[in-house]
Amino acid sequence: MASAQPQCSIVGQGAIGLLAASRLQLAGWAVDLWLRQPNPLRIDFHPLQGPGQSLNFAACQRPAELLFIPVKAYAALPCLQQLQPLLQPGTQIVISHNGMPDLATLQRHVTVNQGLWFLSTSQAAMRTATGVRHTGAGSSVLAALNDTALSSQPKVEPWLNTALGPLTITADIQPALWRKLAINAAINPLTAIHGINNGALAAAEFQAQLEAIVSEVCVVAAAEGMHLPLAETLQQVQQVIAATAANYSSMLQDVRVGRRTELAAITGYIVNTAARHGLAVPANQALWQALASTA
Ligand SMILES: NC(=O)C1=CN([C@@H]2O[C@H](COP(=O)(O)OP(=O)(O)OC[C@H]3O[C@@H](n4cnc5c(N)ncnc54)[C@H](OP(=O)(O)O)[C@@H]3O)[C@@H](O)[C@H]2O)C=CC1
Ligand SMILES: CC(C)(CO)C(=O)C(=O)O
């Protein structure tokens, strides 16, 4: 069946990339993958509801004009630098990861003809032995990071709404980044240390620690000029814990397979930013020390 939508490429075969690729293909989009090897990939996709199905993805030799880069925080810039010589003029590049991105550096690595976007998602997914499982219903926030992106919004919005929507477009990504940082600072290190799924954090024994972590993030955010109300942020953390109860956080998944974690971009960012402002963040500092060897 010929696709009515433009071709898109997705980097890697991670949980978020395969979730996005599967949802796009099932909605009729032509999607291929930028992989570390040239062979096509056959995966089993398990949606939140309903039966699983097998899907096939070609490995692209050159990324399409719509390019999604859902990789770990530490892999985003190296990936952009690696792909840059292969990109077509006018490519729309969407970067997505947890942890605080260095947007200024990313912006310096695109040309004036390339649109640059950042997407923050609370969709949850897990790699399985043969593919990917959608494990938690979430939503995504998308922001254009340059003028070329802004003028291509009609092309980019339906694509990402299908991939990881429901999608909200915002002019300023910073509030969404801080909200997600608070969520990941609370959920990821604790689940990684205790080896538990996200839902286990709803237990009474974790509530004081969750509040201490989140209130420190709110104080650091305020020092950076970002108002993050504590009660509302804690409520969002609890909502994500409930919505992704069955999921094992990406940090726990990394620890389990001995992969580098995103601790530096999450807890490390909070600890370092606090130090710059002369603020004490003992709850986050303790998590940083407990997991430092994984960063
Ligand atoms: N999993 C989840 O539920 C959620 C994850 N997130 C965030 O989304 C981001 C992606 O997460 P996730 O999908 O779990 O991460 P993964 O690390 O599982 O997936 C990233 C994939 O991209 C590949 N990759 C990285 N760089 C390149 C490159 N230059 N060329 C080819 N392939 C490349 C990786 O390969 P290799 O492994 O070989 O490096 C891997 O297959 C993270 O920041 C995560 O925190 C956000 C919300 C929920
Ligand atoms: C939303 C959440 C907490 C889902 O597990 C996530 O972002 C992650 O695992 O990194």
mmCIF file of C-alpha atoms and ligand atoms in Angstrom:
data_model
loop_
_atom_site.group_PDB
_atom_site.id
_atom_site.type_symbol
_atom_site.label_atom_id
_atom_site.label_comp_id
_atom_site.label_asym_id
_atom_site.label_seq_id
_atom_site.Cartn_x
_atom_site.Cartn_y
_atom_site.Cartn_z
ATOM 1 C CA MET A 1 0.000 0.000 0.000
ATOM 2 C CA ALA A 2 1.515 3.362 -0.966
ATOM 3 C CA SER A 3 1.724 5.816 1.897
ATOM 4 C CA ALA A 4 0.127 9.265 1.547
ATOM 5 C CA GLN A 5 2.456 10.700 4.172
ATOM 6 C CA PRO A 6 6.094 11.676 3.721
ATOM 7 C CA GLN A 7 8.767 9.076 4.433
ATOM 8 C CA CYS A 8 10.301 9.262 7.910
ATOM 9 C CA SER A 9 13.344 7.724 9.553
ATOM 10 C CA ILE A 10 13.888 6.834 13.190
ATOM 11 C CA VAL A 11 17.260 6.292 14.818
ATOM 12 C CA GLY A 12 17.972 3.033 16.602
ATOM 13 C CA GLN A 13 15.960 0.122 17.869
ATOM 14 C CA GLY A 14 15.248 1.369 21.373
ATOM 15 C CA ALA A 15 11.938 1.235 23.221
ATOM 16 C CA ILE A 16 10.719 4.725 22.311
ATOM 17 C CA GLY A 17 11.967 4.545 18.713
ATOM 18 C CA LEU A 18 10.300 1.187 18.056
ATOM 19 C CA LEU A 19 7.085 2.309 19.745
ATOM 20 C CA ALA A 20 7.003 5.380 17.494
ATOM 21 C CA ALA A 21 7.938 3.359 14.397
ATOM 22 C CA SER A 22 5.255 0.745 15.073
ATOM 23 C CA ARG A 23 2.482 3.263 15.651
ATOM 24 C CA LEU A 24 3.483 5.138 12.503
ATOM 25 C CA GLN A 25 3.638 2.045 10.309
ATOM 26 C CA LEU A 26 0.279 0.800 11.585
ATOM 27 C CA ALA A 27 -1.220 4.208 10.730
ATOM 28 C CA GLY A 28 0.069 3.936 7.146
ATOM 29 C CA TRP A 29 3.254 5.976 7.346
ATOM 30 C CA ALA A 30 6.376 4.912 5.441
ATOM 31 C CA VAL A 31 8.969 4.536 8.161
ATOM 32 C CA ASP A 32 12.470 3.107 8.164
ATOM 33 C CA LEU A 33 15.171 2.830 10.800
ATOM 34 C CA TRP A 34 18.703 4.177 11.015
ATOM 35 C CA LEU A 35 20.481 1.190 12.526
ATOM 36 C CA ARG A 36 24.016 0.234 13.454
ATOM 37 C CA GLN A 37 23.775 -2.566 10.863
ATOM 38 C CA PRO A 38 22.281 -2.678 7.314
ATOM 39 C CA ASN A 39 19.726 -5.497 7.695
ATOM 40 C CA PRO A 40 15.944 -5.013 7.936
ATOM 41 C CA LEU A 41 14.413 -5.504 11.361
ATOM 42 C CA ARG A 42 11.422 -7.707 12.114
ATOM 43 C CA ILE A 43 9.847 -7.023 15.501
ATOM 44 C CA ASP A 44 6.861 -8.003 17.610
ATOM 45 C CA PHE A 45 4.874 -4.957 18.660
ATOM 46 C CA HIS A 46 2.608 -5.248 21.702
ATOM 47 C CA PRO A 47 0.227 -2.277 21.988
ATOM 48 C CA LEU A 48 -1.333 -1.210 25.303
ATOM 49 C CA GLN A 49 -4.464 -3.110 24.354
ATOM 50 C CA GLY A 50 -5.207 -5.784 21.817
ATOM 51 C CA PRO A 51 -3.105 -8.470 20.197
ATOM 52 C CA GLY A 52 0.557 -8.128 19.304
ATOM 53 C CA GLN A 53 1.689 -8.144 15.682
ATOM 54 C CA SER A 54 4.836 -8.635 13.661
ATOM 55 C CA LEU A 55 6.169 -5.628 11.776
ATOM 56 C CA ASN A 56 9.058 -5.198 9.346
ATOM 57 C CA PHE A 57 11.268 -2.144 9.019
ATOM 58 C CA ALA A 58 13.901 -1.460 6.383
ATOM 59 C CA ALA A 59 17.284 -0.164 7.506
ATOM 60 C CA CYS A 60 17.857 3.150 5.740
ATOM 61 C CA GLN A 61 21.130 4.109 4.085
ATOM 62 C CA ARG A 62 20.347 7.803 4.272
ATOM 63 C CA PRO A 63 17.830 9.353 6.685
ATOM 64 C CA ALA A 64 14.584 10.706 5.232
ATOM 65 C CA GLU A 65 13.467 14.344 5.410
ATOM 66 C CA LEU A 66 11.609 13.668 8.662
ATOM 67 C CA LEU A 67 14.148 12.341 11.145
ATOM 68 C CA PHE A 68 13.377 11.296 14.722
ATOM 69 C CA ILE A 69 16.304 10.810 17.125
ATOM 70 C CA PRO A 70 14.969 9.164 20.327
ATOM 71 C CA VAL A 71 18.227 8.190 21.999
ATOM 72 C CA LYS A 72 19.810 8.493 25.424
ATOM 73 C CA ALA A 73 20.777 12.026 26.525
ATOM 74 C CA TYR A 74 24.487 11.312 26.098
ATOM 75 C CA ALA A 75 23.955 9.892 22.567
ATOM 76 C CA ALA A 76 21.986 12.789 21.037
ATOM 77 C CA LEU A 77 24.823 15.097 20.022
ATOM 78 C CA PRO A 78 27.140 12.308 18.755
ATOM 79 C CA CYS A 79 24.214 10.951 16.701
ATOM 80 C CA LEU A 80 23.421 14.365 15.193
ATOM 81 C CA GLN A 81 27.100 14.872 14.336
ATOM 82 C CA GLN A 82 27.313 11.414 12.756
ATOM 83 C CA LEU A 83 24.179 11.883 10.628
ATOM 84 C CA GLN A 84 24.754 15.515 9.637
ATOM 85 C CA PRO A 85 26.806 14.742 6.456
ATOM 86 C CA LEU A 86 24.018 12.386 5.250
ATOM 87 C CA LEU A 87 21.034 14.665 5.807
ATOM 88 C CA GLN A 88 18.932 16.000 2.948
ATOM 89 C CA PRO A 89 18.418 19.760 2.637
ATOM 90 C CA GLY A 90 15.310 20.807 4.565
ATOM 91 C CA THR A 91 15.406 17.850 6.952
ATOM 92 C CA GLN A 92 13.239 18.213 10.059
ATOM 93 C CA ILE A 93 15.218 16.787 12.972
ATOM 94 C CA VAL A 94 13.380 15.878 16.165
ATOM 95 C CA ILE A 95 15.477 15.010 19.193
ATOM 96 C CA SER A 96 13.933 13.339 22.217
ATOM 97 C CA HIS A 97 15.452 12.207 25.478
ATOM 98 C CA ASN A 98 15.018 12.362 29.221
ATOM 99 C CA GLY A 99 17.222 14.608 31.316
ATOM 100 C CA MET A 100 18.023 18.240 30.614
ATOM 101 C CA PRO A 101 19.202 18.742 27.014
ATOM 102 C CA ASP A 102 21.915 21.198 26.026
ATOM 103 C CA LEU A 103 19.714 22.951 23.459
ATOM 104 C CA ALA A 104 22.257 25.661 22.611
ATOM 105 C CA THR A 105 24.832 23.051 21.581
ATOM 106 C CA LEU A 106 22.297 21.068 19.543
ATOM 107 C CA GLN A 107 21.210 24.286 17.792
ATOM 108 C CA ARG A 108 24.799 24.950 16.743
ATOM 109 C CA HIS A 109 24.918 21.580 14.965
ATOM 110 C CA VAL A 110 22.118 22.199 12.445
ATOM 111 C CA THR A 111 22.171 24.358 9.318
ATOM 112 C CA VAL A 112 19.732 27.211 8.580
ATOM 113 C CA ASN A 113 17.820 24.925 6.177
ATOM 114 C CA GLN A 114 17.234 22.251 8.808
ATOM 115 C CA GLY A 115 14.365 22.387 11.267
ATOM 116 C CA LEU A 116 15.318 21.432 14.832
ATOM 117 C CA TRP A 117 12.742 20.256 17.362
ATOM 118 C CA PHE A 118 12.768 18.803 20.857
ATOM 119 C CA LEU A 119 10.134 16.354 22.043
ATOM 120 C CA SER A 120 9.587 15.340 25.645
ATOM 121 C CA THR A 121 7.460 12.225 26.089
ATOM 122 C CA SER A 122 5.811 10.460 28.997
ATOM 123 C CA GLN A 123 4.810 7.485 26.858
ATOM 124 C CA ALA A 124 6.340 4.356 28.373
ATOM 125 C CA ALA A 125 7.721 1.382 26.468
ATOM 126 C CA MET A 126 9.950 -1.607 27.090
ATOM 127 C CA ARG A 127 12.150 -3.654 24.814
ATOM 128 C CA THR A 128 11.284 -7.342 24.805
ATOM 129 C CA ALA A 129 13.440 -10.185 23.518
ATOM 130 C CA THR A 130 11.788 -9.829 20.097
ATOM 131 C CA GLY A 131 10.502 -6.267 19.899
ATOM 132 C CA VAL A 132 8.735 -3.672 21.995
ATOM 133 C CA ARG A 133 5.836 -3.412 24.407
ATOM 134 C CA HIS A 134 3.861 -0.198 24.987
ATOM 135 C CA THR A 135 3.676 -0.209 28.779
ATOM 136 C CA GLY A 136 2.174 3.127 29.771
ATOM 137 C CA ALA A 137 -0.197 5.641 28.182
ATOM 138 C CA GLY A 138 1.410 9.069 28.148
ATOM 139 C CA SER A 139 1.595 12.195 26.042
ATOM 140 C CA SER A 140 4.280 14.326 24.433
ATOM 141 C CA VAL A 141 5.264 17.975 24.281
ATOM 142 C CA LEU A 142 6.972 19.345 21.180
ATOM 143 C CA ALA A 143 8.748 22.647 20.571
ATOM 144 C CA ALA A 144 10.415 24.167 17.529
ATOM 145 C CA LEU A 145 13.979 25.230 18.301
ATOM 146 C CA ASN A 146 14.587 27.347 15.183
ATOM 147 C CA ASP A 147 12.706 29.334 12.526
ATOM 148 C CA THR A 148 12.963 26.600 9.867
ATOM 149 C CA ALA A 149 11.189 24.231 12.225
ATOM 150 C CA LEU A 150 8.432 26.753 12.920
ATOM 151 C CA SER A 151 7.575 27.070 9.234
ATOM 152 C CA SER A 152 7.334 23.255 8.893
ATOM 153 C CA GLN A 153 4.926 22.647 11.754
ATOM 154 C CA PRO A 154 2.055 21.435 9.478
ATOM 155 C CA LYS A 155 4.342 18.642 8.216
ATOM 156 C CA VAL A 156 5.822 17.676 11.584
ATOM 157 C CA GLU A 157 2.793 17.836 13.874
ATOM 158 C CA PRO A 158 0.694 14.987 12.368
ATOM 159 C CA TRP A 159 3.786 12.803 12.174
ATOM 160 C CA LEU A 160 4.667 13.068 15.862
ATOM 161 C CA ASN A 161 1.046 13.060 16.946
ATOM 162 C CA THR A 162 0.758 9.631 15.333
ATOM 163 C CA ALA A 163 4.122 8.461 16.683
ATOM 164 C CA LEU A 164 3.898 9.508 20.327
ATOM 165 C CA GLY A 165 0.790 11.664 20.734
ATOM 166 C CA PRO A 166 -1.405 13.045 22.078
ATOM 167 C CA LEU A 167 0.869 15.935 21.283
ATOM 168 C CA THR A 168 0.981 19.458 22.681
ATOM 169 C CA ILE A 169 2.957 22.054 20.767
ATOM 170 C CA THR A 170 4.577 24.722 22.879
ATOM 171 C CA ALA A 171 6.591 27.846 22.071
ATOM 172 C CA ASP A 172 8.766 27.344 25.159
ATOM 173 C CA ILE A 173 9.932 23.817 25.984
ATOM 174 C CA GLN A 174 11.595 24.793 29.292
ATOM 175 C CA PRO A 175 8.573 24.274 31.609
ATOM 176 C CA ALA A 176 7.941 20.824 30.078
ATOM 177 C CA LEU A 177 11.621 19.922 30.438
ATOM 178 C CA TRP A 178 11.653 20.864 34.121
ATOM 179 C CA ARG A 179 8.409 18.977 34.796
ATOM 180 C CA LYS A 180 9.817 15.868 33.112
ATOM 181 C CA LEU A 181 13.136 16.320 34.909
ATOM 182 C CA ALA A 182 11.291 16.290 38.256
ATOM 183 C CA ILE A 183 9.397 13.145 37.223
ATOM 184 C CA ASN A 184 12.540 11.309 36.126
ATOM 185 C CA ALA A 185 14.577 12.532 39.119
ATOM 186 C CA ALA A 186 11.922 11.039 41.386
ATOM 187 C CA ILE A 187 11.122 7.790 39.576
ATOM 188 C CA ASN A 188 14.231 6.635 37.719
ATOM 189 C CA PRO A 189 16.980 6.520 40.400
ATOM 190 C CA LEU A 190 14.707 5.045 43.091
ATOM 191 C CA THR A 191 13.397 2.299 40.813
ATOM 192 C CA ALA A 192 16.956 1.593 39.627
ATOM 193 C CA ILE A 193 18.332 1.340 43.176
ATOM 194 C CA HIS A 194 15.513 -0.874 44.471
ATOM 195 C CA GLY A 195 14.973 -2.917 41.298
ATOM 196 C CA ILE A 196 11.219 -2.251 41.312
ATOM 197 C CA ASN A 197 8.609 -1.221 38.755
ATOM 198 C CA ASN A 198 7.309 2.352 38.715
ATOM 199 C CA GLY A 199 4.059 1.364 40.457
ATOM 200 C CA ALA A 200 5.931 0.124 43.537
ATOM 201 C CA LEU A 201 6.817 3.756 44.314
ATOM 202 C CA ALA A 202 3.190 4.335 45.338
ATOM 203 C CA ALA A 203 3.948 2.492 48.603
ATOM 204 C CA ALA A 204 3.921 4.567 51.804
ATOM 205 C CA GLU A 205 7.601 3.854 52.506
ATOM 206 C CA PHE A 206 8.715 5.939 49.472
ATOM 207 C CA GLN A 207 6.548 9.021 49.982
ATOM 208 C CA ALA A 208 8.911 11.075 52.190
ATOM 209 C CA GLN A 209 11.857 10.413 49.873
ATOM 210 C CA LEU A 210 9.822 11.276 46.756
ATOM 211 C CA GLU A 211 8.759 14.557 48.371
ATOM 212 C CA ALA A 212 12.337 15.408 49.388
ATOM 213 C CA ILE A 213 13.657 14.745 45.861
ATOM 214 C CA VAL A 214 10.900 16.729 44.145
ATOM 215 C CA SER A 215 11.041 19.670 46.554
ATOM 216 C CA GLU A 216 14.785 19.994 45.884
ATOM 217 C CA VAL A 217 14.110 20.007 42.121
ATOM 218 C CA CYS A 218 11.538 22.785 42.664
ATOM 219 C CA VAL A 219 14.058 24.871 44.641
ATOM 220 C CA VAL A 220 16.752 24.422 41.973
ATOM 221 C CA ALA A 221 14.216 25.253 39.243
ATOM 222 C CA ALA A 222 13.300 28.467 41.093
ATOM 223 C CA ALA A 223 16.989 29.434 41.272
ATOM 224 C CA GLU A 224 17.037 29.030 37.468
ATOM 225 C CA GLY A 225 13.991 31.276 37.107
ATOM 226 C CA MET A 226 11.520 28.424 36.548
ATOM 227 C CA HIS A 227 8.419 28.292 38.763
ATOM 228 C CA LEU A 228 7.671 24.637 39.506
ATOM 229 C CA PRO A 229 4.934 24.432 42.164
ATOM 230 C CA LEU A 230 5.707 21.613 44.614
ATOM 231 C CA ALA A 231 2.176 20.261 45.181
ATOM 232 C CA GLU A 232 1.366 20.200 41.458
ATOM 233 C CA THR A 233 4.724 18.623 40.557
ATOM 234 C CA LEU A 234 4.351 15.922 43.220
ATOM 235 C CA GLN A 235 0.867 15.210 41.879
ATOM 236 C CA GLN A 236 2.311 14.822 38.353
ATOM 237 C CA VAL A 237 4.920 12.398 39.686
ATOM 238 C CA GLN A 238 2.152 10.342 41.313
ATOM 239 C CA GLN A 239 0.128 10.416 38.076
ATOM 240 C CA VAL A 240 3.078 9.058 36.083
ATOM 241 C CA ILE A 241 3.729 6.397 38.747
ATOM 242 C CA ALA A 242 0.101 5.276 38.371
ATOM 243 C CA ALA A 243 -0.021 5.537 34.561
ATOM 244 C CA THR A 244 3.238 3.592 34.127
ATOM 245 C CA ALA A 245 2.816 1.279 37.132
ATOM 246 C CA ALA A 246 3.740 -1.873 35.212
ATOM 247 C CA ASN A 247 6.759 -0.277 33.549
ATOM 248 C CA TYR A 248 10.380 -0.696 34.570
ATOM 249 C CA SER A 249 11.994 2.733 34.196
ATOM 250 C CA SER A 250 14.541 3.262 31.447
ATOM 251 C CA MET A 251 17.213 3.706 34.142
ATOM 252 C CA LEU A 252 16.418 0.366 35.756
ATOM 253 C CA GLN A 253 16.413 -1.265 32.313
ATOM 254 C CA ASP A 254 19.884 0.201 31.698
ATOM 255 C CA VAL A 255 21.218 -0.933 35.080
ATOM 256 C CA ARG A 256 19.897 -4.453 34.518
ATOM 257 C CA VAL A 257 21.804 -4.888 31.260
ATOM 258 C CA GLY A 258 24.915 -3.005 32.440
ATOM 259 C CA ARG A 259 24.339 -0.058 30.064
ATOM 260 C CA ARG A 260 25.323 3.504 30.883
ATOM 261 C CA THR A 261 22.415 5.359 32.525
ATOM 262 C CA GLU A 262 21.163 8.937 32.049
ATOM 263 C CA LEU A 263 21.917 9.761 35.692
ATOM 264 C CA ALA A 264 24.251 12.608 34.675
ATOM 265 C CA ALA A 265 21.524 14.370 32.648
ATOM 266 C CA ILE A 266 18.883 13.856 35.372
ATOM 267 C CA THR A 267 20.181 13.748 38.979
ATOM 268 C CA GLY A 268 23.622 15.018 37.955
ATOM 269 C CA TYR A 269 22.045 18.061 36.313
ATOM 270 C CA ILE A 270 20.152 18.862 39.514
ATOM 271 C CA VAL A 271 23.200 18.366 41.760
ATOM 272 C CA ASN A 272 25.466 20.472 39.519
ATOM 273 C CA THR A 273 22.920 23.253 39.029
ATOM 274 C CA ALA A 274 22.291 23.350 42.791
ATOM 275 C CA ALA A 275 26.060 23.649 43.398
ATOM 276 C CA ARG A 276 26.231 26.607 40.991
ATOM 277 C CA HIS A 277 23.612 28.370 43.087
ATOM 278 C CA GLY A 278 25.123 27.327 46.436
ATOM 279 C CA LEU A 279 22.062 25.174 47.250
ATOM 280 C CA ALA A 280 22.107 21.938 49.254
ATOM 281 C CA VAL A 281 20.229 19.002 47.647
ATOM 282 C CA PRO A 282 20.943 16.077 50.008
ATOM 283 C CA ALA A 283 18.200 13.780 48.697
ATOM 284 C CA ASN A 284 19.415 14.055 45.090
ATOM 285 C CA GLN A 285 23.061 13.988 46.195
ATOM 286 C CA ALA A 286 22.442 10.637 47.916
ATOM 287 C CA LEU A 287 20.909 9.189 44.705
ATOM 288 C CA TRP A 288 23.813 10.568 42.682
ATOM 289 C CA GLN A 289 26.312 8.849 44.988
ATOM 290 C CA ALA A 290 24.376 5.573 45.068
ATOM 291 C CA LEU A 291 24.303 5.309 41.255
ATOM 292 C CA ALA A 292 27.445 7.250 40.270
ATOM 293 C CA SER A 293 29.103 4.159 38.804
ATOM 294 C CA THR A 294 26.281 3.856 36.226
ATOM 295 C CA ALA A 295 26.555 7.416 34.826
HETATM 296 N N1 LIG B 1 11.686 3.636 27.670
HETATM 297 C C1 LIG B 1 10.772 4.469 28.159
HETATM 298 O O1 LIG B 1 9.711 4.065 28.636
HETATM 299 C C2 LIG B 1 10.994 5.954 28.089
HETATM 300 C C3 LIG B 1 12.190 6.482 27.641
HETATM 301 N N2 LIG B 1 12.319 7.838 27.539
HETATM 302 C C4 LIG B 1 13.577 8.420 27.091
HETATM 303 O O2 LIG B 1 13.661 8.320 25.672
HETATM 304 C C5 LIG B 1 15.036 8.178 25.269
HETATM 305 C C6 LIG B 1 15.185 6.897 24.482
HETATM 306 O O3 LIG B 1 14.830 5.841 25.355
HETATM 307 P P1 LIG B 1 14.937 4.312 24.968
HETATM 308 O O4 LIG B 1 14.223 4.078 23.688
HETATM 309 O O5 LIG B 1 14.492 3.560 26.154
HETATM 310 O O6 LIG B 1 16.526 4.221 24.746
HETATM 311 P P2 LIG B 1 17.440 3.096 24.077
HETATM 312 O O7 LIG B 1 18.845 3.383 24.483
HETATM 313 O O8 LIG B 1 16.837 1.772 24.355
HETATM 314 O O9 LIG B 1 17.279 3.359 22.523
HETATM 315 C C7 LIG B 1 18.100 4.176 21.767
HETATM 316 C C8 LIG B 1 18.469 3.399 20.522
HETATM 317 O O10 LIG B 1 19.172 4.269 19.654
HETATM 318 C C9 LIG B 1 20.367 3.617 19.212
HETATM 319 N N3 LIG B 1 21.344 4.614 18.837
HETATM 320 C C10 LIG B 1 21.878 5.612 19.575
HETATM 321 N N4 LIG B 1 22.729 6.339 18.822
HETATM 322 C C11 LIG B 1 22.731 5.765 17.587
HETATM 323 C C12 LIG B 1 23.415 6.054 16.379
HETATM 324 N N5 LIG B 1 24.250 7.082 16.290
HETATM 325 N N6 LIG B 1 23.191 5.264 15.300
HETATM 326 C C13 LIG B 1 22.338 4.219 15.383
HETATM 327 N N7 LIG B 1 21.653 3.903 16.501
HETATM 328 C C14 LIG B 1 21.853 4.672 17.589
HETATM 329 C C15 LIG B 1 20.780 2.775 20.410
HETATM 330 O O11 LIG B 1 21.689 1.787 20.004
HETATM 331 P P3 LIG B 1 22.780 1.215 21.047
HETATM 332 O O12 LIG B 1 21.982 0.557 22.139
HETATM 333 O O13 LIG B 1 23.578 0.304 20.191
HETATM 334 O O14 LIG B 1 23.547 2.408 21.545
HETATM 335 C C16 LIG B 1 19.398 2.219 20.811
HETATM 336 O O15 LIG B 1 19.026 1.166 19.949
HETATM 337 C C17 LIG B 1 15.841 8.185 26.589
HETATM 338 O O16 LIG B 1 16.266 9.474 26.888
HETATM 339 C C18 LIG B 1 14.830 7.730 27.611
HETATM 340 O O17 LIG B 1 15.146 8.157 28.924
HETATM 341 C C19 LIG B 1 11.290 8.682 27.777
HETATM 342 C C20 LIG B 1 10.091 8.202 28.214
HETATM 343 C C21 LIG B 1 9.876 6.806 28.475
HETATM 344 C C1 LIG B 2 7.987 8.127 32.218
HETATM 345 C C2 LIG B 2 9.047 7.144 32.691
HETATM 346 C C3 LIG B 2 9.287 7.293 34.168
HETATM 347 C C4 LIG B 2 8.437 5.823 32.389
HETATM 348 O O1 LIG B 2 9.079 4.758 32.987
HETATM 349 C C5 LIG B 2 10.333 7.424 31.972
HETATM 350 O O2 LIG B 2 10.491 8.492 31.433
HETATM 351 C C6 LIG B 2 11.488 6.500 31.987
HETATM 352 O O3 LIG B 2 11.342 5.326 32.278
HETATM 353 O O4 LIG B 2 12.593 6.994 31.697
#
